Coordinates of C-alpha atoms in Angstrom, one line a residue:
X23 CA -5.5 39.3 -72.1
X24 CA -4.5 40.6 -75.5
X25 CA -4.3 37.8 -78.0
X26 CA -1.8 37.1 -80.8
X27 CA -3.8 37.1 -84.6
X28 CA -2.1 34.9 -86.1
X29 CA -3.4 35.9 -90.0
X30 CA -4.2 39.4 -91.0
X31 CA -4.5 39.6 -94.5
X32 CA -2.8 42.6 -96.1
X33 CA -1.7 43.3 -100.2
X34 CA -0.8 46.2 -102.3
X35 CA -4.4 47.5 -103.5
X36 CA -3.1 48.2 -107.1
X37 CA 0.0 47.2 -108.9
X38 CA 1.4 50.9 -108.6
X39 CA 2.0 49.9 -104.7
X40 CA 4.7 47.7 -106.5
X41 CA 5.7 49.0 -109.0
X42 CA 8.9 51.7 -108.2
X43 CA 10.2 49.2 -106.6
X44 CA 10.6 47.2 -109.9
X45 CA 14.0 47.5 -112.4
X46 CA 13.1 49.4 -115.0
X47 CA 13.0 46.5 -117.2
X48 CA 10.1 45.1 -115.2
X49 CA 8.3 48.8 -114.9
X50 CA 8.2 48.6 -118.8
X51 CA 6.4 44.8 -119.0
X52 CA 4.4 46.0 -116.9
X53 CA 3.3 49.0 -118.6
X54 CA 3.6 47.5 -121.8
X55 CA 1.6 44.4 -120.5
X56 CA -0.9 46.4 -118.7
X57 CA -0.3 44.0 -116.1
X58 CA -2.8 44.5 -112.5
X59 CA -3.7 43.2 -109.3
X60 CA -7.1 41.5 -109.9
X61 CA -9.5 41.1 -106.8
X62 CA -8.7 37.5 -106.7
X63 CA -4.9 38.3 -106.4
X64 CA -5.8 40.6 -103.3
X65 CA -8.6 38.2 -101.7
X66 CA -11.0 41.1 -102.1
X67 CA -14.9 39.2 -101.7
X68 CA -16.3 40.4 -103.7
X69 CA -14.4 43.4 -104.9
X70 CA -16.2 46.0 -108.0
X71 CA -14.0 46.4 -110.5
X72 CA -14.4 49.8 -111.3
X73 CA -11.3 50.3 -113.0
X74 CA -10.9 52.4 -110.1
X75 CA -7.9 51.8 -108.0
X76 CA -9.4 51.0 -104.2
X77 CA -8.1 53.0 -101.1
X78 CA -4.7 51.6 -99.3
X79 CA -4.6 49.1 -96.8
X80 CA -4.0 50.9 -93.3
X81 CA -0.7 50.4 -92.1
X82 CA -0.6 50.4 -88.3
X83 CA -1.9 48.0 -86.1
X84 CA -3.8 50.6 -84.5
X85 CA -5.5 51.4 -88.2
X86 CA -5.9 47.8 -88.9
X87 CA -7.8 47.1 -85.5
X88 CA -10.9 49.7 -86.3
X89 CA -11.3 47.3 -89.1
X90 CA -12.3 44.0 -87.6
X91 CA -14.5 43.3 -84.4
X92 CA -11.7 40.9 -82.6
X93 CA -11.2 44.0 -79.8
X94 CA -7.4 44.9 -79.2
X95 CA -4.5 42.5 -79.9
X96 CA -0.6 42.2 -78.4
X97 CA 0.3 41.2 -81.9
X98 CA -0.4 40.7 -85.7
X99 CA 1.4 38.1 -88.3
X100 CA 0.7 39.5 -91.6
X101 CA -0.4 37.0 -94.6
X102 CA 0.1 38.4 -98.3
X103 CA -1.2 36.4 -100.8
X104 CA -1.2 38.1 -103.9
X105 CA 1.7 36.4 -105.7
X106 CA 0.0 33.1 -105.5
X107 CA -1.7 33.1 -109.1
X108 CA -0.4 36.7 -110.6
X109 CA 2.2 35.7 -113.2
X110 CA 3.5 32.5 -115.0
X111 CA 6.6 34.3 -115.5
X112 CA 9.3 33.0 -113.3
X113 CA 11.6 35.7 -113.5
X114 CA 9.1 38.0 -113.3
X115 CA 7.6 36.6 -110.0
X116 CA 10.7 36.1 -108.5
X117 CA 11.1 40.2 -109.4
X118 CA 7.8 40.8 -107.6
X119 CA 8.4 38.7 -104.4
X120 CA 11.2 41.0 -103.5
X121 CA 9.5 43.7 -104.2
X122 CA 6.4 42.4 -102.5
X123 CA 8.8 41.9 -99.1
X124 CA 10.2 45.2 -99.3
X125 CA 6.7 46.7 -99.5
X126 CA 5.3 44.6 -96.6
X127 CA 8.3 46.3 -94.7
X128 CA 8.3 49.7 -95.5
X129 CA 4.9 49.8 -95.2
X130 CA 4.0 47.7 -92.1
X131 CA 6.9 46.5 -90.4
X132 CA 9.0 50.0 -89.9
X133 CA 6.1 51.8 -88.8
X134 CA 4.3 49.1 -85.9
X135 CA 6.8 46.6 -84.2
X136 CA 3.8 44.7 -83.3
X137 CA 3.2 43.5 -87.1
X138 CA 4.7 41.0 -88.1
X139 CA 5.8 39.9 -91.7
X140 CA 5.1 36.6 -93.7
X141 CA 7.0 36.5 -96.6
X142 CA 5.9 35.9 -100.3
X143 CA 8.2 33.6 -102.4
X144 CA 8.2 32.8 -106.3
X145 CA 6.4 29.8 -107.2
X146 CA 7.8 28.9 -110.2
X147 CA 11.7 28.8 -109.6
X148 CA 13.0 26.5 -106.3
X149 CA 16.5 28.7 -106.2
X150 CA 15.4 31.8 -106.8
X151 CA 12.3 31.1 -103.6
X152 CA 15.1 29.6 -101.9
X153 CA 18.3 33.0 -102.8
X154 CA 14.6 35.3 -101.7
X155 CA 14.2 33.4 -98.5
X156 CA 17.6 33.5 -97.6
X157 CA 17.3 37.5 -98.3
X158 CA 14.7 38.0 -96.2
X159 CA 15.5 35.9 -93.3
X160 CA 17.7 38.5 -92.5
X161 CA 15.0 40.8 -91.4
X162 CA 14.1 38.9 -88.1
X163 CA 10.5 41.0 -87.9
X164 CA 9.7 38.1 -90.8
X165 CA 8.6 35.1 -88.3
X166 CA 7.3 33.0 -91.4
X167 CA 7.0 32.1 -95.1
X168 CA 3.5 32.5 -96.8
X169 CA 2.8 29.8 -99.5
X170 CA -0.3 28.6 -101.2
X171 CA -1.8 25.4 -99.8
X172 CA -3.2 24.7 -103.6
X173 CA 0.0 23.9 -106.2
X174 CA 0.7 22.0 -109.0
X175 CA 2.9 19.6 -107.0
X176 CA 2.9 18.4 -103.6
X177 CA 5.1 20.5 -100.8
X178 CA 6.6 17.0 -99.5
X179 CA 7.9 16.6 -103.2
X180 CA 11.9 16.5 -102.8
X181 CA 12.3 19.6 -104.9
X182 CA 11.5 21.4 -102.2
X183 CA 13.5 19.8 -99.6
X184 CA 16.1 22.6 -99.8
X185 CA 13.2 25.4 -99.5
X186 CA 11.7 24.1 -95.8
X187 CA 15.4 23.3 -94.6
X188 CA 16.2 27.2 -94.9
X189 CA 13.4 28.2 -93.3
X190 CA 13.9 26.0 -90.8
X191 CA 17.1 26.6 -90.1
X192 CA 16.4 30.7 -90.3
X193 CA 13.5 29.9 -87.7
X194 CA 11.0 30.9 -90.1
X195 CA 7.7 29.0 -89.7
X196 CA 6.5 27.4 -93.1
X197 CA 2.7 28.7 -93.6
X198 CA 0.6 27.0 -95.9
X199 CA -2.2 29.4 -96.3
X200 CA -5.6 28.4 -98.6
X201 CA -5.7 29.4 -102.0
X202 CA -3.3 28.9 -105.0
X203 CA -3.4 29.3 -108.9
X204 CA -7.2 29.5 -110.8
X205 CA -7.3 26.2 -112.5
X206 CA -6.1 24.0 -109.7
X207 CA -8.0 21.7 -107.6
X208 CA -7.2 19.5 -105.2
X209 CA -10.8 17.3 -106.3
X210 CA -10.3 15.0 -109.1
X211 CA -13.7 16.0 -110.5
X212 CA -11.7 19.1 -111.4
X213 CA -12.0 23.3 -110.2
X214 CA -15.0 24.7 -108.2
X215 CA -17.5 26.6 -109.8
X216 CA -17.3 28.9 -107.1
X217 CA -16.1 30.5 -103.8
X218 CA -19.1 28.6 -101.5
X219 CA -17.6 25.1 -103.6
X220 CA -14.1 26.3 -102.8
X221 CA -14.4 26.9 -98.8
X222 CA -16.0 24.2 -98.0
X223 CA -14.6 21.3 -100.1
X224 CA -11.7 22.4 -102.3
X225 CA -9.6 24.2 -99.3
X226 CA -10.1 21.2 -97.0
X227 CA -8.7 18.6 -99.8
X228 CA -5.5 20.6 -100.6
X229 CA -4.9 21.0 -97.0
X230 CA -5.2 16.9 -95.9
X231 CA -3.4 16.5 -98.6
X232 CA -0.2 18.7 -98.1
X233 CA -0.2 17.5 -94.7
X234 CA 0.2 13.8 -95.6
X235 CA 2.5 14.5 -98.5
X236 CA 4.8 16.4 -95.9
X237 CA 4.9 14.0 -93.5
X238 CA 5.1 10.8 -95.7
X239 CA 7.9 12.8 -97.9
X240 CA 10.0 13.2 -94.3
X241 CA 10.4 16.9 -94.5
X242 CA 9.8 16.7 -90.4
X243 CA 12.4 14.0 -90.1
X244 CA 14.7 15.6 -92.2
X245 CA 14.8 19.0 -89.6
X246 CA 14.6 18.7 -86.3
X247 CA 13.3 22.7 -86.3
X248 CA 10.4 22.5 -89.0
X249 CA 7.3 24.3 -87.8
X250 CA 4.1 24.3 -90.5
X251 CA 0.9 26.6 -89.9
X252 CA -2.0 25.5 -92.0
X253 CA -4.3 29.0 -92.1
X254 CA -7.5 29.6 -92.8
X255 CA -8.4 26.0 -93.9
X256 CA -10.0 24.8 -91.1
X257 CA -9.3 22.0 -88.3
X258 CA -12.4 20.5 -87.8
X259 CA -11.3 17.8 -90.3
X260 CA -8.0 17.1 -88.3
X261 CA -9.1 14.2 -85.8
X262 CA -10.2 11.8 -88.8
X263 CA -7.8 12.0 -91.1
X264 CA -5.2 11.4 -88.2
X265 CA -6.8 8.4 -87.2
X266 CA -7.2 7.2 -91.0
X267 CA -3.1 8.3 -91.0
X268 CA -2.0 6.2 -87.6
X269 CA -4.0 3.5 -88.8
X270 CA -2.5 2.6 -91.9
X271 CA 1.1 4.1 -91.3
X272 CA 1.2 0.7 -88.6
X273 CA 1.1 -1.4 -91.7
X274 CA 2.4 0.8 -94.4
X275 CA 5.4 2.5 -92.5
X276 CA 8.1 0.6 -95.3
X277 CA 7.2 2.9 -97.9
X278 CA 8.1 6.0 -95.1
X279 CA 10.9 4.4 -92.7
X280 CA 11.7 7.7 -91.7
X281 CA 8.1 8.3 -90.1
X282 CA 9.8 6.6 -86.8
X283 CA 6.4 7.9 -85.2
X284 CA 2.8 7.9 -85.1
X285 CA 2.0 10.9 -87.6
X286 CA -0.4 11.9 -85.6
X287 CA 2.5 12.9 -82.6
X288 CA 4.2 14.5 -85.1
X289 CA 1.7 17.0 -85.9
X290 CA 1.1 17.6 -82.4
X291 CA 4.7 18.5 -82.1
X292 CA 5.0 20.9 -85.2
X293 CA 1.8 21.5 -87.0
X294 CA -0.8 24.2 -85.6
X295 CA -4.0 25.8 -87.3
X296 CA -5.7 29.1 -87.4
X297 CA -8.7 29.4 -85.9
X298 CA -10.5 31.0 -88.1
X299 CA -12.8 29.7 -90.3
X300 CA -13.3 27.0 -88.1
X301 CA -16.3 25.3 -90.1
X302 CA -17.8 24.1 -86.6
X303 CA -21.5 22.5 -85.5
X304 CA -23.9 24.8 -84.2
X305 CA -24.6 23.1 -80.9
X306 CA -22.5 23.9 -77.9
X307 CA -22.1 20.0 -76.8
X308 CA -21.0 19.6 -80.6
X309 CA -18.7 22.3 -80.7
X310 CA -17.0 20.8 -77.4
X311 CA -17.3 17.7 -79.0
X312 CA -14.6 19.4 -82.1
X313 CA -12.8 21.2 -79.4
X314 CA -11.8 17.7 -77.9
X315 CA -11.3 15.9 -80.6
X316 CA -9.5 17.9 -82.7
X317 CA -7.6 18.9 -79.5
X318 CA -7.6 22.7 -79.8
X319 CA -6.3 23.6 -77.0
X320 CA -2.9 22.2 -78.3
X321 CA -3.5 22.2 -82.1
X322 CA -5.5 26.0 -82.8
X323 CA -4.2 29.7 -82.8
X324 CA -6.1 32.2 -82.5
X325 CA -6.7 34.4 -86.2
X326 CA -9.4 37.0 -87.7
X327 CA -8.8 36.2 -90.9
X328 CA -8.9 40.0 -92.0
X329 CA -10.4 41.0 -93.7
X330 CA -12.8 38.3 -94.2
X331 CA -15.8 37.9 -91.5
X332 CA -15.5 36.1 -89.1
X333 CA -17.4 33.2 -87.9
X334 CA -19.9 33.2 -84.4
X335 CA -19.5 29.7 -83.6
X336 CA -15.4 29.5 -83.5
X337 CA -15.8 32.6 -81.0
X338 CA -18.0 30.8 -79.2
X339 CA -15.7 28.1 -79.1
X340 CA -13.5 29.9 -77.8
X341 CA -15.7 30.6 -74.9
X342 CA -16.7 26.9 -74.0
X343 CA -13.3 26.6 -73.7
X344 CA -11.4 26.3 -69.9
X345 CA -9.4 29.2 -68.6
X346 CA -6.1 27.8 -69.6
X347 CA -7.1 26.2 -72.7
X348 CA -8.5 29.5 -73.9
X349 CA -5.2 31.4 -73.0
X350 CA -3.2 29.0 -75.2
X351 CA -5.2 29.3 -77.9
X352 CA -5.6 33.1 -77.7
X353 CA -1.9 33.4 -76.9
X354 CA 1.0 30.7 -76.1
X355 CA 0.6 28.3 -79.1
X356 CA 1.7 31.0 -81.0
X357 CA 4.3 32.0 -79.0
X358 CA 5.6 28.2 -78.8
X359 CA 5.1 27.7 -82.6
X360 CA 6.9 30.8 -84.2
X361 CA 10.7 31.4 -82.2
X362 CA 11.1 34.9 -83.7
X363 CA 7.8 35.8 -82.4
X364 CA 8.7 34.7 -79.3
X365 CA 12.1 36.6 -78.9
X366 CA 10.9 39.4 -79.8

């Protein structure tokens, strides 16, 4: 069986890939500006920088499977996050995340029907993500919205109400995927000193975090169709902080009357998580242990997080895991999570 990869990680190599597709007002800043696409903006680890443009991203699934040791897949949702820290500049962002989409389409989407497109919004301007969003939604080869799970506010803030009721209503999945502007952390002892701090402490707090401010702000009461992916920040952390959550929402529910639920049911309804990386033990009973708890077989789609390596024990996960449990994982939570995906 062929699974679905739910995050294949794809961005323009160099700021050129962009560029034409710019006005002319925007070529000139970013001439004049000598603007680029720094490794960090392409999640290259580590990347040289040579001052040599690197080679383009392949563009079929076909060229994109010789890359990573996952064997063949039915399917491939693309995740671009390179507008996630490149410009303070709202109107200039906004400028790139259309030009962004288009490449992702012209590049990817019109030449394999089995990719998929997530789409990159601006950060800095809720209309203008929300006029982009609307734009793209046309396109129904775009199954989702790619934004950074590490931000200056909260996504359950109000302000973005409007932005997760389009999507919804376009049946556009809302994916949260780690990463987000240098500077930020989601630690109050302030930014990681580096990438080993940032996997495996910093990622894991901005996630928990989103996930309570979106269900304490009611964006999953206020849409009956809201769908979130959380990628490539992990699950293993799921099964305490939902017990923490059910816990205290008994006695706290006042302050969010419109959390008519234990939270926990509500992200088994419409939250799911990438597999990969899955940060799990190394012992097999452990791992089952995880599996259970975190309840994968309902909760977890499958991912490769290319380019990145992947990780031993969440493929061997993956085979501790019964028949069915493995098939949903592989394949049908996707298929139930993202409705484009599905009719198409």
């Amino acid at each position: 069986m062929k699974p679905i990869d739910t995050d294949v990680h794809v961005a323009p190599r160099d700021i050129s890939e962009i560029r034409e597709r710019l006005s002319a007002y925007w070529r000139q800043y970013v001439d004049e500006g000598s603007v680029r696409l720094r490794p960090e903006h392409r999640a290259d680890r580590p990347a040289p920088d040579d001052g040599q443009p690197p080679p383009p991203v392949p563009a079929t699934l076909d060229e994109l499977s010789t890359h990573w040791t996952g064997g063949a897949v039915a399917a491939a949702l693309l995740s671009c996050t390179v507008l996630f820290d490149l410009s303070r500049n709202p109107d200039f962002e906004s400028a790139c995340a259309r030009a962004v989409n288009d490449w992702q389409r012209d590049r990817f989407l019109d030449r394999d029907e089995r990719l998929l497109g997530g789409a990159v919004l601006p950060l800095l301007d809720v209309d203008a993500a929300v006029a982009e969003l609307t734009r793209v939604a046309e396109d129904d080869r775009f199954v989702q919205v790619i934004l950074p799970v590490r931000i200056e506010n909260r996504w359950g803030d109000r302000r973005y109400r409007r932005l997760f009721d389009v999507a919804a209503e376009a049946g556009l999945v809302v994916c949260l995927h780690a990463g987000g502007r240098t500077g930020l952390s989601a630690a109050g002892t302030g930014y990681t000193a580096g990438f080993v701090e940032q996997l495996l402490g910093d990622q894991h707090l901005a996630a928990q975090n989103q996930l309570v401010s979106l269900l304490a702000g009611g964006a999953f009461a206020r849409s009956s169709t809201l769908r979130v992916t959380m990628a490539e920040c992990g699950f293993s952390w799921l099964h305490p902080l939902l017990w923490r959550l059910d816990k205290d929402w008994k006695s706290l529910w006042r302050e969010v009357p419109w959390l008519d639920r234990p939270p926990s049911d509500v992200v088994a309804d419409r939250i799911r998580f990438t597999l990969e990386p899955g940060h799990l033990p190394p012992g097999d009973e452990d791992i089952r242990e995880v599996a259970e708890l975190s309840a994968v077989a309902n909760n977890v789609m499958y991912s490769s997080d290319f380019p990145h390596a992947a990780s031993c024990r969440s493929h061997r996960m993956l085979d501790l895991l019964g028949v069915e449990d493995r098939r949903r994982v592989l394949r049908e939570n996707a298929l139930e999570h993202y409705p484009r995906l599905a009719r198409r």
